[in-house]
Tab-separated table of C-alpha atoms (C1' of nucleotides) in Angstrom:
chain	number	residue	atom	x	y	z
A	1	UNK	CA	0.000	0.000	0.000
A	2	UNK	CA	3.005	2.651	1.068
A	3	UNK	CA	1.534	6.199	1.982
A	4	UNK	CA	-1.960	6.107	1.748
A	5	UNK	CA	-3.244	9.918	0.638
A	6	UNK	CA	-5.414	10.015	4.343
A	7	UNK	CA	-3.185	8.514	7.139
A	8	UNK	CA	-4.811	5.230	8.712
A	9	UNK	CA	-2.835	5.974	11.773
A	10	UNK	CA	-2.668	8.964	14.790
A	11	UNK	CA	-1.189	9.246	17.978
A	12	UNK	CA	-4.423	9.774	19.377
A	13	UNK	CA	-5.959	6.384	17.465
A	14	UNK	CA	-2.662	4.300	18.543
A	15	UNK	CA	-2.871	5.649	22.306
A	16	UNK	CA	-6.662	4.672	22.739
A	17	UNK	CA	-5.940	0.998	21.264
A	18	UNK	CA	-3.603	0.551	23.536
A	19	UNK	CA	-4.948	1.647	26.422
A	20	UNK	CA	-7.635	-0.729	25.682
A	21	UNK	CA	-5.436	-3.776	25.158
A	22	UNK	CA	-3.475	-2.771	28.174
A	23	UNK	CA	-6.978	-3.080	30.256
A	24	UNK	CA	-8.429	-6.224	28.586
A	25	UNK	CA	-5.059	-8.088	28.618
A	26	UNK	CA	-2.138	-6.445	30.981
A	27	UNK	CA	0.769	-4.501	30.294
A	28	UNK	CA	2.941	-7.918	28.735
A	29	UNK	CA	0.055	-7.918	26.210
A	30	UNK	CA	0.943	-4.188	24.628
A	31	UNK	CA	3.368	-5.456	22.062
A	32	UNK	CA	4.002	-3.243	19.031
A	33	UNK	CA	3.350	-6.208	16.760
A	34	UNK	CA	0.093	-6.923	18.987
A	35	UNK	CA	-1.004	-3.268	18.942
A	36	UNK	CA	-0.401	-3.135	14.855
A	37	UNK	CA	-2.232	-5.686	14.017
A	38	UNK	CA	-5.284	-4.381	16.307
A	39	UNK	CA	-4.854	-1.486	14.393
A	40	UNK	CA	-4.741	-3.271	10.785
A	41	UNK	CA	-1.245	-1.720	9.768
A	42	UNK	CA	2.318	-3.509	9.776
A	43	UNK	CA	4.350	-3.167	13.389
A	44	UNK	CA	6.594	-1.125	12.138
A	45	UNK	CA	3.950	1.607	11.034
A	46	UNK	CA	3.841	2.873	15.081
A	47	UNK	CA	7.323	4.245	14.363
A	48	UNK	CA	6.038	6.871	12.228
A	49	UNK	CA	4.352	8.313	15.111
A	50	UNK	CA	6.184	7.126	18.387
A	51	UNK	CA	9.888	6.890	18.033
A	52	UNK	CA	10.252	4.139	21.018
A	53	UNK	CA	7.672	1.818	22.393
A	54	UNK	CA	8.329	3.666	26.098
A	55	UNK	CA	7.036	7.336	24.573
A	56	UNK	CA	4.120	5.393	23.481
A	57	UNK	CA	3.734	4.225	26.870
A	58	UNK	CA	3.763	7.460	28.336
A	59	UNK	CA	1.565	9.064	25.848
A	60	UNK	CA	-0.778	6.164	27.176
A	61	UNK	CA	0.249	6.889	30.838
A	62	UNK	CA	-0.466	11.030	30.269
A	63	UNK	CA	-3.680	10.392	28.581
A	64	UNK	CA	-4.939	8.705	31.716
A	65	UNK	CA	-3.739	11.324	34.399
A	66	UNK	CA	-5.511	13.954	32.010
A	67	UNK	CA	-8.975	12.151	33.758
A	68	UNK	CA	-7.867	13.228	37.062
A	69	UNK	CA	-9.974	16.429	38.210
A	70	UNK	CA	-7.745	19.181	39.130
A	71	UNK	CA	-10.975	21.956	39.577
A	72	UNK	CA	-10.863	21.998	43.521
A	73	UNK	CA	-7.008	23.453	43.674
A	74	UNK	CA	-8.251	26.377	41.235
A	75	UNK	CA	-10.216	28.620	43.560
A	76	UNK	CA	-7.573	28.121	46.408
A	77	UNK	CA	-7.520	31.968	46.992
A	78	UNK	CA	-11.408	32.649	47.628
A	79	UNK	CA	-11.114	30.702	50.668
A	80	UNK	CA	-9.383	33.542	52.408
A	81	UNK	CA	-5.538	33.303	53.855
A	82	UNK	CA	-6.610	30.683	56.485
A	83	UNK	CA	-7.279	28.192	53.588
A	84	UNK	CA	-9.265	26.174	55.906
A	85	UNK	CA	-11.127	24.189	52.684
A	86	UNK	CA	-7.340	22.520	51.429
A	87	UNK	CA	-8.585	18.973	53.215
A	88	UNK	CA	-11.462	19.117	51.353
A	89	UNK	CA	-10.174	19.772	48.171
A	90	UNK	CA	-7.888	16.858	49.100
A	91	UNK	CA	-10.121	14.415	49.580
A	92	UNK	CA	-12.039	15.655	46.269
A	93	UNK	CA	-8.969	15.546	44.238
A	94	UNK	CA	-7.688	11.817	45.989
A	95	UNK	CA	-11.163	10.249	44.361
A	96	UNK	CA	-10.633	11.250	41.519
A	97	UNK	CA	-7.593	10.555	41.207
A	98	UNK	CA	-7.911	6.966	42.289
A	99	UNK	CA	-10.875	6.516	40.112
A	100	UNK	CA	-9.139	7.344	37.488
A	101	UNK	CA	-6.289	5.269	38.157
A	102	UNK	CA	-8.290	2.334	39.320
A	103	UNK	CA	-9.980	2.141	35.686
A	104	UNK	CA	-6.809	1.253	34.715
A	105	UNK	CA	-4.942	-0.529	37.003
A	106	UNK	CA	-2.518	-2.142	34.486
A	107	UNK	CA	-0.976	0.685	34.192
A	108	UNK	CA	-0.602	2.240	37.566
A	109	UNK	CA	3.452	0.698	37.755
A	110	UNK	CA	4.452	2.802	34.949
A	111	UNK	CA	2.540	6.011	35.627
A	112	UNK	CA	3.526	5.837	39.684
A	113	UNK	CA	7.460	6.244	38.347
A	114	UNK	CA	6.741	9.562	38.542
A	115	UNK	CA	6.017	12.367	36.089
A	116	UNK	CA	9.084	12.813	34.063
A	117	UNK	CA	8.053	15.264	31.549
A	118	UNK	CA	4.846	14.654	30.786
A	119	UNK	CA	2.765	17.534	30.813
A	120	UNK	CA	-0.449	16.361	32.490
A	121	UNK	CA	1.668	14.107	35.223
A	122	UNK	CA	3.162	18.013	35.737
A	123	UNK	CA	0.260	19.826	36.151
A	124	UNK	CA	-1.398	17.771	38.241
A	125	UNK	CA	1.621	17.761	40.718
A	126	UNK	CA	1.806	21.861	40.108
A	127	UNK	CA	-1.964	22.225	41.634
A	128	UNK	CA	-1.526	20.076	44.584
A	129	UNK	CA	1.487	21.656	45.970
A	130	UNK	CA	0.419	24.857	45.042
A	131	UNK	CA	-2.751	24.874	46.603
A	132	UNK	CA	-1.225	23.716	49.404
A	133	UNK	CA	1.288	26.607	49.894
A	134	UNK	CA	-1.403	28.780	49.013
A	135	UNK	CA	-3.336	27.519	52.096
A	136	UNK	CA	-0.291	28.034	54.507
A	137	UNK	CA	1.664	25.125	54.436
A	138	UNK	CA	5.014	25.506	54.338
A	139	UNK	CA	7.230	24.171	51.207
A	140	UNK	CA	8.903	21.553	52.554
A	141	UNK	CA	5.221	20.139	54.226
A	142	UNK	CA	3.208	20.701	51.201
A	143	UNK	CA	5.947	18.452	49.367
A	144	UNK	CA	5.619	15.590	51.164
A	145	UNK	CA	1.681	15.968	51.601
A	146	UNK	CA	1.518	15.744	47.842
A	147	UNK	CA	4.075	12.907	47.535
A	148	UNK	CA	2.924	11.096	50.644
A	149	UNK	CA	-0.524	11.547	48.895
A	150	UNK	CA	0.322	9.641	45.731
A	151	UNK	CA	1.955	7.169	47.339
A	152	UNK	CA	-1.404	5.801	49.366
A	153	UNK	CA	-3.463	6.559	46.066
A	154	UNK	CA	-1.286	4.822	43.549
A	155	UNK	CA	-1.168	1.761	46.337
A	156	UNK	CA	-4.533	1.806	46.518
A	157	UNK	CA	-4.634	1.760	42.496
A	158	UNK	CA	-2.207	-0.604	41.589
A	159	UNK	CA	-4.434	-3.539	42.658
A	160	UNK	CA	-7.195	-4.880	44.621
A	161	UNK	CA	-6.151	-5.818	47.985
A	162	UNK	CA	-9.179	-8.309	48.455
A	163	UNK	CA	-8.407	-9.757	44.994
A	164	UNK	CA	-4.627	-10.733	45.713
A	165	UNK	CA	-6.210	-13.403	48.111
A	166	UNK	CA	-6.974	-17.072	46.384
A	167	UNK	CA	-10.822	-17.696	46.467
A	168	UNK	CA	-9.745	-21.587	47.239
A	169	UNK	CA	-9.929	-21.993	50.911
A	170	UNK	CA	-7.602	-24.198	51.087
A	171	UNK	CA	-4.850	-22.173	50.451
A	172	UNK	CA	-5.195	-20.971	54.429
A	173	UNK	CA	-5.343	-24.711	55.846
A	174	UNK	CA	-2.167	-24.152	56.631
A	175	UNK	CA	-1.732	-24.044	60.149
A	176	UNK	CA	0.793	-21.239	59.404
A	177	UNK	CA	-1.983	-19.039	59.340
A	178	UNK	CA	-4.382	-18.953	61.934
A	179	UNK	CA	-6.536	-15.734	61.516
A	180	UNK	CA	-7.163	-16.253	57.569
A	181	UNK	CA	-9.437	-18.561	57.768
A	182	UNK	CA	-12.301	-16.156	56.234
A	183	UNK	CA	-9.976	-14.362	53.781
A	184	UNK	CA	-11.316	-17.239	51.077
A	185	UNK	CA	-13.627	-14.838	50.737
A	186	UNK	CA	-12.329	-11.553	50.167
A	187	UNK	CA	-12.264	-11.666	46.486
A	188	UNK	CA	-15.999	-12.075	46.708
A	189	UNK	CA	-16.658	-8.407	48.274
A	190	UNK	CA	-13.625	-7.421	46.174
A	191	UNK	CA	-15.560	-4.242	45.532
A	192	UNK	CA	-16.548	-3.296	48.957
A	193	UNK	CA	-13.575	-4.037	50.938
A	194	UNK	CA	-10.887	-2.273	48.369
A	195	UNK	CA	-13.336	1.181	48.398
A	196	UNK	CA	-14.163	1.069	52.154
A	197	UNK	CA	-10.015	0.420	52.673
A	198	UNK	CA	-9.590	3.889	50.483
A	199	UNK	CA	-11.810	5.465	52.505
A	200	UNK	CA	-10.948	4.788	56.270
A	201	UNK	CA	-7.284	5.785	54.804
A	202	UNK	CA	-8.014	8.551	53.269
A	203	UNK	CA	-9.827	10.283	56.160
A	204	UNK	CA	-7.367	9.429	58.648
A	205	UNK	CA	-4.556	10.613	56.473
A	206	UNK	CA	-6.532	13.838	56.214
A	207	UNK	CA	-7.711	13.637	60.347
A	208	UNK	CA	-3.871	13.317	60.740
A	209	UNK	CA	-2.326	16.430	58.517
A	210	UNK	CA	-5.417	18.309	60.088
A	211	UNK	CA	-4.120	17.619	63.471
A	212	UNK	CA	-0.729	19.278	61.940
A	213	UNK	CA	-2.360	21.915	60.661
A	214	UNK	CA	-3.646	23.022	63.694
A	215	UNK	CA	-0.167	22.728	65.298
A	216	UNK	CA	1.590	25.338	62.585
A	217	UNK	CA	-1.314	27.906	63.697
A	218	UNK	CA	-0.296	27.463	67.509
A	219	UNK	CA	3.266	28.020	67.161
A	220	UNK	CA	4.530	30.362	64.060
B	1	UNK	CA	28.551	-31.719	29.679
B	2	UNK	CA	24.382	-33.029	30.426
B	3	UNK	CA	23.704	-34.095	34.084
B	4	UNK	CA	26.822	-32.818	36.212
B	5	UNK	CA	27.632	-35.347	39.742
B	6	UNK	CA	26.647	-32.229	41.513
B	7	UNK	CA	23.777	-30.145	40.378
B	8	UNK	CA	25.044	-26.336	38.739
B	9	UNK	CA	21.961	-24.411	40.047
B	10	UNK	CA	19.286	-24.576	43.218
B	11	UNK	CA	15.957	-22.556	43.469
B	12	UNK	CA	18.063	-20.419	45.940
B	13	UNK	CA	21.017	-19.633	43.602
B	14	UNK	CA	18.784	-18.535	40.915
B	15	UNK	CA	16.482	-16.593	42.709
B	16	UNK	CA	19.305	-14.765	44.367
B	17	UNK	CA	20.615	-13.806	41.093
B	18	UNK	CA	17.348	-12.935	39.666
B	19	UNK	CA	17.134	-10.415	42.293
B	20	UNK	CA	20.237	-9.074	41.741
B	21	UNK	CA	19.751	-8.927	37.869
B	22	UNK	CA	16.203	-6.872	38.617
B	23	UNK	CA	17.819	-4.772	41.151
B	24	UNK	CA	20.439	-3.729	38.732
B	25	UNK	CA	19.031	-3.323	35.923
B	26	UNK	CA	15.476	-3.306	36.499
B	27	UNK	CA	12.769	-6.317	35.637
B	28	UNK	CA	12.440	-5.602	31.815
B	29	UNK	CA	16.481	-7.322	31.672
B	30	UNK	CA	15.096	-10.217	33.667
B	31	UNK	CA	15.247	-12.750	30.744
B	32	UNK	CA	15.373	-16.557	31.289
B	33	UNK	CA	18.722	-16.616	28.889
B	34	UNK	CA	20.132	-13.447	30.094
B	35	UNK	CA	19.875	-15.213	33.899
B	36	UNK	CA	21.285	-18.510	32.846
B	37	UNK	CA	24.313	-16.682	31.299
B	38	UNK	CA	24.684	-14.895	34.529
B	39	UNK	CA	24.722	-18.492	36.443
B	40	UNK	CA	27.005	-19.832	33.548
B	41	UNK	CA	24.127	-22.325	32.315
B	42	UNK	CA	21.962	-22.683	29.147
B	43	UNK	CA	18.689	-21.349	29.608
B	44	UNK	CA	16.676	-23.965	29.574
B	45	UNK	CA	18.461	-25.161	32.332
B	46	UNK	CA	16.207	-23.066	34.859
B	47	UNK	CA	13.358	-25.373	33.409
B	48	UNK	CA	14.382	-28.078	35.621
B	49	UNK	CA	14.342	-25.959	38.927
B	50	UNK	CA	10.939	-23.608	38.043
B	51	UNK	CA	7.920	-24.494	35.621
B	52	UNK	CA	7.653	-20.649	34.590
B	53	UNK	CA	8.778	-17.742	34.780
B	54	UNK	CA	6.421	-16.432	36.718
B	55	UNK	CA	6.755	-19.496	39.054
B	56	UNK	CA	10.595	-17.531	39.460
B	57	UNK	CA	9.309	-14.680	39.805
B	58	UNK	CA	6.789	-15.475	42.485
B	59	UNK	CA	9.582	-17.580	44.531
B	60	UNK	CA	12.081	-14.016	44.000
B	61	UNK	CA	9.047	-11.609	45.631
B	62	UNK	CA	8.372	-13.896	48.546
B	63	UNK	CA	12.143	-14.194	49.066
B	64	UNK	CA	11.773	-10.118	49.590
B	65	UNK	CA	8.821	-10.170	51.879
B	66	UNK	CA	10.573	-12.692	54.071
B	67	UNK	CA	12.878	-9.911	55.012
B	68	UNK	CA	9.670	-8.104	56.747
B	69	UNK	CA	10.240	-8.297	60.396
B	70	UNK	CA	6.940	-9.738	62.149
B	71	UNK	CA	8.467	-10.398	66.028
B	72	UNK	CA	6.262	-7.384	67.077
B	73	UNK	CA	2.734	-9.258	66.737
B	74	UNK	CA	4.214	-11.877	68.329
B	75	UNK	CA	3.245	-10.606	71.839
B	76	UNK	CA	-0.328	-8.934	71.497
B	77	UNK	CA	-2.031	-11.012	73.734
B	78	UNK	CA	0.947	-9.503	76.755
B	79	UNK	CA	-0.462	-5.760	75.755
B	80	UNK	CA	-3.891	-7.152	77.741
B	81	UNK	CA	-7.107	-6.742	76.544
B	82	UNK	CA	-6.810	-2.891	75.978
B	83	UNK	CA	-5.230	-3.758	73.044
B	84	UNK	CA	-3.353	-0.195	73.540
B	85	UNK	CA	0.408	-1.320	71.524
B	86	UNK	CA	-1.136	-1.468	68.048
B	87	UNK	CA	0.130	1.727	67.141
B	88	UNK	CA	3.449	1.112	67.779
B	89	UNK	CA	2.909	-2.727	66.341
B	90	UNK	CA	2.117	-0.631	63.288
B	91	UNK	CA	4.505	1.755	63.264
B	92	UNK	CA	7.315	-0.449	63.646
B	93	UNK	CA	5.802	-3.115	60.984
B	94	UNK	CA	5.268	-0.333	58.407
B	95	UNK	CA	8.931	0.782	58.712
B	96	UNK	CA	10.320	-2.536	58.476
B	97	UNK	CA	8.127	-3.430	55.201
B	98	UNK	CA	8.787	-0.371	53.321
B	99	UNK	CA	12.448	-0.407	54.453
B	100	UNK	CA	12.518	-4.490	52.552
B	101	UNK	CA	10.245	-3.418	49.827
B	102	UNK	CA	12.519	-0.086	49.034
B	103	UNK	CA	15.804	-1.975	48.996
B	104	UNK	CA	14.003	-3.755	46.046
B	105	UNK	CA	11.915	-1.216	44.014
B	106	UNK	CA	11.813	-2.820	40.824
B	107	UNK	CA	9.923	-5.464	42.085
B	108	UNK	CA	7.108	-3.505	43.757
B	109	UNK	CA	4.742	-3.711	40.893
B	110	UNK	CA	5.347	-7.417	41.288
B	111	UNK	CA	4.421	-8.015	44.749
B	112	UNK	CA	1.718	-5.409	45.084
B	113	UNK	CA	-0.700	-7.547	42.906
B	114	UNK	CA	-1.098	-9.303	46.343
B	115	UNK	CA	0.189	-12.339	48.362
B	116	UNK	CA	-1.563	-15.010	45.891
B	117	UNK	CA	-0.094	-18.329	47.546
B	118	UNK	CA	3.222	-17.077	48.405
B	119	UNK	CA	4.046	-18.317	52.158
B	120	UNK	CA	5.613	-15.330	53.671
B	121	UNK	CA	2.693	-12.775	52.060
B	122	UNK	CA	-0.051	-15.005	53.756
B	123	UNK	CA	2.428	-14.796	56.787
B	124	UNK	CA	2.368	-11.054	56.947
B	125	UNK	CA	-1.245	-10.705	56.513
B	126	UNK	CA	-2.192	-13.102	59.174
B	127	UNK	CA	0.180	-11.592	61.385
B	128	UNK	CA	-1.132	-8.150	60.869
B	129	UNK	CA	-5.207	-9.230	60.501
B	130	UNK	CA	-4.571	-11.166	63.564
B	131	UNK	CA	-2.667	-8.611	65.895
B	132	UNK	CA	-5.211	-5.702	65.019
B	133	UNK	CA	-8.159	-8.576	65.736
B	134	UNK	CA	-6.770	-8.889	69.081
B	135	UNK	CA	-6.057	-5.547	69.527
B	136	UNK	CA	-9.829	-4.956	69.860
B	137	UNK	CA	-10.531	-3.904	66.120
B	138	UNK	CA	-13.565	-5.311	64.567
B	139	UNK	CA	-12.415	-7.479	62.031
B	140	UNK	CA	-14.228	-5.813	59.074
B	141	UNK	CA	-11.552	-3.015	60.430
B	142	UNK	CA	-8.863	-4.858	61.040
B	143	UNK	CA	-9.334	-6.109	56.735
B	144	UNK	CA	-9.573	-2.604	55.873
B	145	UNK	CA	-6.844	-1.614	58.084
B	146	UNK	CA	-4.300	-4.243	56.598
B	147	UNK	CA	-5.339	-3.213	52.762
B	148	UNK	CA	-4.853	0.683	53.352
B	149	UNK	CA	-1.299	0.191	54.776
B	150	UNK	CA	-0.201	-1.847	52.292
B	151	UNK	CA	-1.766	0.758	49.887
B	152	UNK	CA	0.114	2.975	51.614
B	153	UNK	CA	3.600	1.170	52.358
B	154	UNK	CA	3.920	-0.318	48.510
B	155	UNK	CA	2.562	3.034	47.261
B	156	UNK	CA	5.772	4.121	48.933
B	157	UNK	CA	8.253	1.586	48.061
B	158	UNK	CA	7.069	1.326	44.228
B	159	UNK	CA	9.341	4.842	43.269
B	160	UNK	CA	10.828	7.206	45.008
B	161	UNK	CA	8.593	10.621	44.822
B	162	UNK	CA	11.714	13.230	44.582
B	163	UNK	CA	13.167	11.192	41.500
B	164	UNK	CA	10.104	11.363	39.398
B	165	UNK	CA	11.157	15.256	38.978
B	166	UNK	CA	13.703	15.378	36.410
B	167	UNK	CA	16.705	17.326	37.240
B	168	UNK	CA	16.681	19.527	34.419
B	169	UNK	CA	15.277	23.017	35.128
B	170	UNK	CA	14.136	23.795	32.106
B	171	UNK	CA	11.491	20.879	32.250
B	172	UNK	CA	9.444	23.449	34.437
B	173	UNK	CA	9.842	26.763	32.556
B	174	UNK	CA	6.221	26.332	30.951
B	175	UNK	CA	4.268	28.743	32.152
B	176	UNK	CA	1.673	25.835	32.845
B	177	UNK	CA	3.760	24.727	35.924
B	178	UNK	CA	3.779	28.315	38.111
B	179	UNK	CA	4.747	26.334	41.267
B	180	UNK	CA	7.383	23.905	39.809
B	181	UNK	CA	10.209	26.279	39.677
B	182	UNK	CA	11.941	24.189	42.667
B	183	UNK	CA	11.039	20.859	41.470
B	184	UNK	CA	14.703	20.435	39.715
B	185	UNK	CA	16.062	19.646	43.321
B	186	UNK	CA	13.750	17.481	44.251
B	187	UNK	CA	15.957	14.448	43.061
B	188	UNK	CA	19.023	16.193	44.601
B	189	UNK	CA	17.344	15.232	48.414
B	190	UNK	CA	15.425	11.618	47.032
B	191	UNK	CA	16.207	10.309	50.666
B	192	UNK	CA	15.121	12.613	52.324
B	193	UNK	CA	12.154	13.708	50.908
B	194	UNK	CA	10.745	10.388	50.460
B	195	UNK	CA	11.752	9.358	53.921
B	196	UNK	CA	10.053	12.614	55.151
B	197	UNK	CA	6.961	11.793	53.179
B	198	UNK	CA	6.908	8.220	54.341
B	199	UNK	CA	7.187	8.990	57.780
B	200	UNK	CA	4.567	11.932	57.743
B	201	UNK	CA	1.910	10.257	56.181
B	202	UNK	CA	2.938	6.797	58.902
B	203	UNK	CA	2.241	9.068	61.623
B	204	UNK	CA	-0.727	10.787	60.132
B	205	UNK	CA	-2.350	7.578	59.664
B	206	UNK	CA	-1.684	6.331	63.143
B	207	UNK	CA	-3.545	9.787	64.328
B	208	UNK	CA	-5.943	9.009	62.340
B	209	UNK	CA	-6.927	5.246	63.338
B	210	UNK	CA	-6.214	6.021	67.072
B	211	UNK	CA	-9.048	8.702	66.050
B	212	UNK	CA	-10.959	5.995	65.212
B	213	UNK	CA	-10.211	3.458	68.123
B	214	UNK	CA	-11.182	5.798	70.367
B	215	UNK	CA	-14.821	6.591	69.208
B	216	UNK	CA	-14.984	1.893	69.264
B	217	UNK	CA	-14.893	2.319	73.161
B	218	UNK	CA	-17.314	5.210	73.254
B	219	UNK	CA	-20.144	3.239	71.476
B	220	UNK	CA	-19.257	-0.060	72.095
C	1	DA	C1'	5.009	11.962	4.998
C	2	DC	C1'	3.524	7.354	5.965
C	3	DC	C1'	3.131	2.743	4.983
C	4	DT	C1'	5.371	-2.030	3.665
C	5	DG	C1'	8.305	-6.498	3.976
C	6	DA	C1'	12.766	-8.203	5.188
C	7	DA	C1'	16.106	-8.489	8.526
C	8	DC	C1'	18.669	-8.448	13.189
C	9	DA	C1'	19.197	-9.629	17.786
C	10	DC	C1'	16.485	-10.847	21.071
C	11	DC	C1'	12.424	-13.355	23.957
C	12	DG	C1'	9.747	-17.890	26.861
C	13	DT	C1'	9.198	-22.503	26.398
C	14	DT	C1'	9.313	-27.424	24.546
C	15	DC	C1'	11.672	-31.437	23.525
C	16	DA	C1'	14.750	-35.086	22.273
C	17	DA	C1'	19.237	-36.370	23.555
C	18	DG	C1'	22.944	-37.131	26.761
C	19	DT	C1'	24.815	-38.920	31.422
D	1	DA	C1'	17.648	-36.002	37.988
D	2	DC	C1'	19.735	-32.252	35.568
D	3	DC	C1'	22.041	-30.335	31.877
D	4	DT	C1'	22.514	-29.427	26.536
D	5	DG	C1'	21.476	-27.629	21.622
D	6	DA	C1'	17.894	-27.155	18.278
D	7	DA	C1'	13.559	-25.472	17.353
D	8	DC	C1'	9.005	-22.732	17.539
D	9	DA	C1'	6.461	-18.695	17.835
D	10	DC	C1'	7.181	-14.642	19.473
D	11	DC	C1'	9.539	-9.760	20.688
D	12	DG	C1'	11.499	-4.155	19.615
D	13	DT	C1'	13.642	-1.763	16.183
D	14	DT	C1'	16.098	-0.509	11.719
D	15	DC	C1'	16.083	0.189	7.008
D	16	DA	C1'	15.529	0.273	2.111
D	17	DA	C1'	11.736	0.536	-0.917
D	18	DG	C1'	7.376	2.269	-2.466
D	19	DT	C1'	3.893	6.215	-3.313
DNA sequence: ACCTGAACACCGTTCAAGT
DNA sequence: ACCTGAACACCGTTCAAGT
């Protein structure tokens, strides 16, 4: 065929295949052969548009921290220099952040390396610690609030907790374990016990940097 | 050469390479013929120790977690029935699992899928499920409890926050970034920001659950 | 500019063959 | 039982060739 006169392929088509092959079928699935052939061109077609398989990765890893909401950090100033709303826009912005994430848990190793230069990765880190200077924390604090915040969201998003234990019961006969005897069934409220998990963690976390919050007020 | 008097490999010379190999140089360069080169066999050589690769794999992350040190559940029932050395149980747990999961990064992703039939995962759990149980936590709680720190503790042990941030200042010139302009010496202090993190968000957590502990005696 | 097939140096795994 | 080389169906990437 050589050049057709109206491309077959974009960066925008190829990320969005293989973001879906990635979910269906894990990250060990997203080969550029694989991904090709989903998209009905040769393997060596994707090099037209991504000059390694890793920048198509993180063109795959941007486009899905460019779901996380960023909204609540951009109205930090209207809530007046004592900036008493930043552990709600926390808590807002940690949802959505694992909901996003959680849709695509394959992915979640690659994306929690950090965000390198990608754009969206960058902004997202630019409005967390910025809304948290802006609502008195110092620098150094408001660092590792946002990094100590990624690390319990990308945990929670990498994968289920409940899921990681075998449904076959008789994996804790063993007497080696003598308080597992319901965890059989974990996998079964999957669901439930991953969200409620997120949840009891993320308002301590919050109940916790509120009760250092109140301490920077006391002594200035 | 075929079937040597004395065997050339074990399960625990080649997962102690294969550790080394994906501490070094990461898990992408853990290849079945790159490892038997390092071990000065053939590759299929392996074959006779593990079925898979994964099997390897799976023996190499439960090799890790056996570094966790448990001995602090060991006494709960000497606390009494007020249950009150959890926290510290906790504490020193957390710090001892992230400090064994960090030495080993590259295999994060790995183990945080969850401790499937590995030994020394279903250890930890029951350790932790069971101290917490005893502790005087409900045991829906005590589930929830286990899942958010290792959300938490993996989420902190999978990268290193402060290394995400490239090094090169010019990364963070776009005006899209306003708060950024720092962020190039973020990788300069990588210990010490992530330990800061790590231990900010451990204690906020604690202050959090004790939170919590406290309101199960109120309304019993 | 954008696609193709051929080629290179790799993979995980199977299997018959050797001792 | 435990190692070998040969083989199979894969990889990521390069490159000359086509329009």
């Amino acid at each position: 065929m050589a050049r057709p006169r109206t491309p077959l392929l974009s960066r925008e088509r190829i990320v969005a295949a293989a973001l879906r092959l990635i979910d269906e079928e894990g990250l060990d699935a997203l080969s550029t052969r694989r991904l090709a052939s989903e998209l009905s061109v040769s393997g060596p077609s994707l090099y037209n548009h991504f000059a390694t398989k890793d920048e198509l990765l993180d063109a795959v890893v941007d486009s899905v921290i460019g779901e996380v909401d960023l909204s609540m950090f951009g109205t930090a100033g209207a809530a007046g220099a004592g900036g008493g709303s930043w552990p709600e826009a926390l808590r807002d912005w940690a949802r959505s952040y694992r909901a996003a994430l959680a849709a695509h848990p394959n992915i979640v190793p690659v994306l929690a390396q950090g965000p390198g230069r990608r754009p969206n990765a960058l902004r997202l880190a630019d409005a967390v610690f910025g809304h948290l200077v802006e609502s008195g924390w110092p620098r150094g604090q408001a660092t590792r609030i946002g990094a100590l915040m990624r690390y319990f969201v990308t945990g929670s998003a990498l994968a289920s907790f409940a899921a990681g234990f075998p449904a076959d019961a008789e994996v804790y006969d063993a007497a080696d374990y003598p308080h597992l005897g319901e965890a059989h069934r974990l996998a079964g409220h999957r669901g439930t016990v991953d969200e409620g998990a997120f949840e009891t963690g993320l308002e301590a976390l919050l109940d916790g940097l509120a009760l250092r919050y109140a301490r920077l007020a006391e002594r200035p």
